Tab-separated table of C-alpha atoms in Angstrom:
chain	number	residue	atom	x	y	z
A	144	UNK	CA	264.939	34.062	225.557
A	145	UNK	CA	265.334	35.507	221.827
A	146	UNK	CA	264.036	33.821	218.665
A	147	UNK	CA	264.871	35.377	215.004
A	148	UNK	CA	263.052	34.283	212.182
A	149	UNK	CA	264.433	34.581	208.294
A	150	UNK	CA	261.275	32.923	206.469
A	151	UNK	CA	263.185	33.185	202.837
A	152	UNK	CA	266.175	30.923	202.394
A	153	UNK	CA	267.066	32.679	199.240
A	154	UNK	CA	266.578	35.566	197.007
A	155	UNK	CA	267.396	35.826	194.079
A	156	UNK	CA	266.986	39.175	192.267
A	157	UNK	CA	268.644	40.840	189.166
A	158	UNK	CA	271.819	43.306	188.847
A	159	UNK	CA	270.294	47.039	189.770
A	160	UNK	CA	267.291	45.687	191.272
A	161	UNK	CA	265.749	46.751	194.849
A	162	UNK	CA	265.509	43.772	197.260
A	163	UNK	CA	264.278	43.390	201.296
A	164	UNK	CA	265.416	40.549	202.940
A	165	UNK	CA	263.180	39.855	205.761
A	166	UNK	CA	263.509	39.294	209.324
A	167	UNK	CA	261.184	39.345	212.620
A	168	UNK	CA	262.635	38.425	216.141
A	169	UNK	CA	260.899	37.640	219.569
A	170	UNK	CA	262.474	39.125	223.056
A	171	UNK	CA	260.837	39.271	226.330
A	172	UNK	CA	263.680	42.295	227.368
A	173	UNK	CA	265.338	45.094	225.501
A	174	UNK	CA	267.368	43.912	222.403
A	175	UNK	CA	270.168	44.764	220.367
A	176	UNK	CA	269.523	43.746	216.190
A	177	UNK	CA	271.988	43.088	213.416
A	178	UNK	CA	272.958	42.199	210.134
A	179	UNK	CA	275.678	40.556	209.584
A	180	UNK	CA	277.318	38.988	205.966
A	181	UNK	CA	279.100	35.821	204.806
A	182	UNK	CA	280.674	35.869	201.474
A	183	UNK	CA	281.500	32.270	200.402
A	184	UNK	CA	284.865	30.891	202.602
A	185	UNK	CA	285.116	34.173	204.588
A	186	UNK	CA	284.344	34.452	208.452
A	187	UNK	CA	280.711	36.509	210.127
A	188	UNK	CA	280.988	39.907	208.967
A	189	UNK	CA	278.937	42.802	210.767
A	190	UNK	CA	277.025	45.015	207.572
A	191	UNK	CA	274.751	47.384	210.308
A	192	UNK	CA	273.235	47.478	213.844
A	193	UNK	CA	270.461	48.400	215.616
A	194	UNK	CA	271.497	49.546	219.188
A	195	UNK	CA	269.161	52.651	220.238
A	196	UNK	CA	267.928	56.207	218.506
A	197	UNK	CA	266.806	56.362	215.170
A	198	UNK	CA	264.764	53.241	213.851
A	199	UNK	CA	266.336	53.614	210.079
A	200	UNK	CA	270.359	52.298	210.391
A	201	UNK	CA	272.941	52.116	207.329
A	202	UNK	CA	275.847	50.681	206.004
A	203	UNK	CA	278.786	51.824	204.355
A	204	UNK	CA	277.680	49.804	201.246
A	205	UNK	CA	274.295	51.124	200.203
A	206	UNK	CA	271.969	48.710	202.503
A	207	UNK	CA	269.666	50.366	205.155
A	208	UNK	CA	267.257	48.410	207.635
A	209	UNK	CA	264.306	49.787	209.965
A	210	UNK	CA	263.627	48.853	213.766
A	211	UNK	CA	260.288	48.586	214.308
A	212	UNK	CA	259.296	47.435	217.163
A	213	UNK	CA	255.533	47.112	216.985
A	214	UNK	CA	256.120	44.396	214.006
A	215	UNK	CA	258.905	43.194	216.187
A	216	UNK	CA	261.243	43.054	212.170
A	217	UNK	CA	264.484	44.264	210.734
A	218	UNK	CA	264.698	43.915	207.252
A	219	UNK	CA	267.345	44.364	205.238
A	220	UNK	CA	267.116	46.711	202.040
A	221	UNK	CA	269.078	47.500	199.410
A	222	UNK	CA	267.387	49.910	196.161
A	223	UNK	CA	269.833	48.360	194.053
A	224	UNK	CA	272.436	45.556	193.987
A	225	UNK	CA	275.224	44.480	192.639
A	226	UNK	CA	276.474	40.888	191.962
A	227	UNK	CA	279.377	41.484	194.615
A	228	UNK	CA	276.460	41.267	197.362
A	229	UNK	CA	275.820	37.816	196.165
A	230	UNK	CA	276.307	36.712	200.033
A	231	UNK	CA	274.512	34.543	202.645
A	232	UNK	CA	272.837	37.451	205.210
A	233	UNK	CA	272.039	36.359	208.947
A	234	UNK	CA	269.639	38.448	211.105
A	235	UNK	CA	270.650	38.398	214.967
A	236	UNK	CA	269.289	39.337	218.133
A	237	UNK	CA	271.519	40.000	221.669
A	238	UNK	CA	270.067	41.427	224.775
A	239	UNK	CA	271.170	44.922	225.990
A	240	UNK	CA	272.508	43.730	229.293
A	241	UNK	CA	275.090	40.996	230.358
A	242	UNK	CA	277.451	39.136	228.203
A	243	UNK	CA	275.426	39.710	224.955
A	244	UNK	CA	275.291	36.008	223.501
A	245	UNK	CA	274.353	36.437	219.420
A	246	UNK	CA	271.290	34.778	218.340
A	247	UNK	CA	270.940	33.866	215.020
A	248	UNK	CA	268.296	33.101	212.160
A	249	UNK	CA	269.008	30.200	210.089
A	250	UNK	CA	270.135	33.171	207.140
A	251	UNK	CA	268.751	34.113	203.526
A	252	UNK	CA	271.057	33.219	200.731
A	253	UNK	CA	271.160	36.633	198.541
A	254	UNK	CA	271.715	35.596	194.600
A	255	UNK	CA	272.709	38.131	192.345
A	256	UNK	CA	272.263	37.960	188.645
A	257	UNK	CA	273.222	39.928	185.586
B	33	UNK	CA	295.782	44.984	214.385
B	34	UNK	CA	295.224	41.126	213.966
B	35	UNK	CA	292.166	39.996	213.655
B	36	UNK	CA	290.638	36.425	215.492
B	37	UNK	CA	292.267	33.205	214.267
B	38	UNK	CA	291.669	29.761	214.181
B	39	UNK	CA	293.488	26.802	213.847
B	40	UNK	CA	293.314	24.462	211.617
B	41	UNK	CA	291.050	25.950	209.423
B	42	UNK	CA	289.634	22.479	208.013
B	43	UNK	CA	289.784	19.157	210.098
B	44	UNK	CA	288.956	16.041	208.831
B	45	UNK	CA	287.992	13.282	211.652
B	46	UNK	CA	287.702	9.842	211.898
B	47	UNK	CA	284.279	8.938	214.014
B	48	UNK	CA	285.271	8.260	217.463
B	49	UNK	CA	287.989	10.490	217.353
B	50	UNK	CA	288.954	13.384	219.751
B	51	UNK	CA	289.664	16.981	218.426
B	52	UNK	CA	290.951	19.919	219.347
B	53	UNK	CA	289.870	23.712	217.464
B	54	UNK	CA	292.061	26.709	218.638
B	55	UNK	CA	291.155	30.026	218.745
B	56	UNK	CA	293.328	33.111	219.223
B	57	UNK	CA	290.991	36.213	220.026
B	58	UNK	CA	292.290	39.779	219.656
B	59	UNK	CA	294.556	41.165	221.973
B	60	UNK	CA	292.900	42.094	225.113
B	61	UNK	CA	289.264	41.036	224.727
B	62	UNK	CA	288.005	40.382	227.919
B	63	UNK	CA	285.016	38.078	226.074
B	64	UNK	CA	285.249	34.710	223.853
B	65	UNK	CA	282.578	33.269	222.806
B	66	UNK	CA	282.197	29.923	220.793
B	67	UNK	CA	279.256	29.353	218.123
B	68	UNK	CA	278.712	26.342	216.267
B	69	UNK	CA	276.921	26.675	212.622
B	70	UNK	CA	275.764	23.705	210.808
B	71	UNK	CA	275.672	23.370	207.316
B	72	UNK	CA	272.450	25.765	206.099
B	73	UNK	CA	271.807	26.843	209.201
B	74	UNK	CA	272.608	30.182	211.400
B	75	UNK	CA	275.414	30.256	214.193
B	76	UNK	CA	274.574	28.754	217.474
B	77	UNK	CA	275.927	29.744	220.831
B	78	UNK	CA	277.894	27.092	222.090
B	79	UNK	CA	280.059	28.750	225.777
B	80	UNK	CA	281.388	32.418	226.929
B	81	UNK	CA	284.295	33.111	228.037
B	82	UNK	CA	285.127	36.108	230.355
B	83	UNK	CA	289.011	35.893	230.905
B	84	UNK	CA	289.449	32.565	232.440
B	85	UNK	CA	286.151	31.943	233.871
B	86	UNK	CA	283.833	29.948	231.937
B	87	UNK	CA	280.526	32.065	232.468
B	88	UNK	CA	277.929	29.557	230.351
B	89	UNK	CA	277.990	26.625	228.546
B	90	UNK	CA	274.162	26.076	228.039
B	91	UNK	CA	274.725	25.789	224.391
B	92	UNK	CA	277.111	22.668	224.742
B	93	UNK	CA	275.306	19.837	223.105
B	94	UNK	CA	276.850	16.735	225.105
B	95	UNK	CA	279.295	16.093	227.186
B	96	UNK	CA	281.559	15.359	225.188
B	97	UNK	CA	281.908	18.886	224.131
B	98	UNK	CA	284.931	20.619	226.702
B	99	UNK	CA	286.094	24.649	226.208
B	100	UNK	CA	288.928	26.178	228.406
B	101	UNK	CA	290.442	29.338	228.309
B	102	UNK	CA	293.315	28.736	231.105
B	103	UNK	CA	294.791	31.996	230.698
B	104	UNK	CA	292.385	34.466	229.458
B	105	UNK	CA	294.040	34.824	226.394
B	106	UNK	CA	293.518	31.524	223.729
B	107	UNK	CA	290.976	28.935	224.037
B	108	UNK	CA	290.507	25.483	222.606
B	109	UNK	CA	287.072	23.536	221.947
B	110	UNK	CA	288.055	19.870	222.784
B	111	UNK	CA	285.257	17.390	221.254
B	112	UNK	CA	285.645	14.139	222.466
B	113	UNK	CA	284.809	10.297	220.571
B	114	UNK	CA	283.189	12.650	217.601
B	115	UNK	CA	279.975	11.398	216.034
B	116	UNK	CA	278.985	12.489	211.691
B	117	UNK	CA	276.431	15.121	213.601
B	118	UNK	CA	279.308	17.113	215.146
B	119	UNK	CA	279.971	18.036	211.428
B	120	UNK	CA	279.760	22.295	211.236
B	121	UNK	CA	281.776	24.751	210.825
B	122	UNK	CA	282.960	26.321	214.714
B	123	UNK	CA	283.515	29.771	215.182
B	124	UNK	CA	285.081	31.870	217.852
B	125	UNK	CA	284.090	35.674	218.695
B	126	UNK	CA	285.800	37.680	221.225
B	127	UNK	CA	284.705	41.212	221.893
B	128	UNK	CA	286.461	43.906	224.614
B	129	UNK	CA	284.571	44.074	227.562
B	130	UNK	CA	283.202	41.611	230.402
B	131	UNK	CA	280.111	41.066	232.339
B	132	UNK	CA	281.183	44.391	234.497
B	133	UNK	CA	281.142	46.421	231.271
B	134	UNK	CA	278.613	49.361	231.701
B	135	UNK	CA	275.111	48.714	232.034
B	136	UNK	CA	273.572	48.266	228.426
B	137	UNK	CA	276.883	49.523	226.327
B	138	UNK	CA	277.385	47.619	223.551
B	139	UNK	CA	280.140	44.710	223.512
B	140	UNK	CA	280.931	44.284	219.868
B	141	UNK	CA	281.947	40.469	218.883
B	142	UNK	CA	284.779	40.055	216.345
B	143	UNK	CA	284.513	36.853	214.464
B	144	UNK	CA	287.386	34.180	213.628
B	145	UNK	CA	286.916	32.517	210.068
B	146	UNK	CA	286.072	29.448	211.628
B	147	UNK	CA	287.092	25.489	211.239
B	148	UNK	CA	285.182	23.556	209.378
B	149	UNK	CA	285.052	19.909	211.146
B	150	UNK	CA	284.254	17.009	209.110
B	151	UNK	CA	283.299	13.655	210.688
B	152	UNK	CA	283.503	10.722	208.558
């Protein structure tokens, strides 16, 4: 079984600013990671995944998270934001085999001030 | 291409009510899967899908909780005599390949935009 943890609830962080949103997961077998994005009323968007390879993964938008596996964490970064990321951010954890069920963290609320 | 749908987007429920929550995946996905995400919390698995055959439904929280998929193609989430705790928002993901996809490729889920179920 997989377990994801999000320990903050919300960030909130100024226009420009850097900010890590943390995440740690549990697995006893080989697991996929992700990031994915709600913006308010909109559906589960995917931002970046973890599959295999390099440790350091990136989206199209400017936000970058590591694998590492020893710490058994994903965090999210961003070096600086902008109030369209204002967003609620889910960490999730799939195995690498069968049908791939998502599991979720209970997601950090990202709050984005000028 | 379209994307997932779901139908209604917002229902509104008398307690003791049955519903009924649609969702159209994308053309071809061999995989649906239904989640169900309370209000502050993350998505939960709820069933899977692949084609007809209901695979798991572990994440079901009573019995009164029924997904089919008689064709392979659209599924419905029927929730029977619903109670205020059934309140969440339910959302459907279908992605392109089964069970017998290759060993440890990776089966990308496409989400719906959900319906949001109140109870009163």
């Amino acid at each position: 079984a997989q377990s994801v943890t999000q320990l903050d609830s919300q960030v909130p962080v100024f226009e420009e600013a850097p900010v890590e949103l943390r995440c740690n997961y549990s697995s006893s077998v080989s697991v996929y990671l992700f990031w994915y994005v709600q913006y308010p009323n909109q559906g589960l968007q995917l931002l970046l995944k973890y599959l295999s390879g390099s440790t350091l993964v990136e989206s199209i938008n400017g936000f970058e998270a590591e694998f590492n596996k020893s710490q058994t964490s994903f965090h999210l970064r961003k070096p600086s934001v902008h109030i369209s990321d204002t967003a609620e951010y889910f960490c999730a954890v799939s195995g690498d085999t069968g049908f791939q069920k998502l599991v979720f963290g209970t997601g950090t609320r990202l709050l984005v001030s000028p | 291409g379209a994307g997932v749908s779901q139908s209604p987007r917002y229902k509104v429920a008398k307690r003791g009510q049955d519903v009924a929550l649609r969702c159209d995946p994308i053309s071809g996905h061999v995989s649906l899967f239904w989640y169900q995400q309370a209000l502050g919390q993350g998505p939960e698995f709820l069933t899977y899908f692949q084609n007809e055959a209901q695979l798991d439904k572990s994440g079901l929280p009573s019995d009164r909780f029924f997904a089919e998929r008689p064709e392979g193609s659209v599924s419905t989430l029927k929730i029977q005599r619903t109670q205020q705790e059934d309140s969440a928002v339910y959302l459907c993901a279908s992605s392109p390949m089964g069970l017998a996809g290759a060993y440890r490729s990776y089966n990308e889920q496409f989400f719906g935009p959900g319906t949001r179920l109140t109870v009163l």
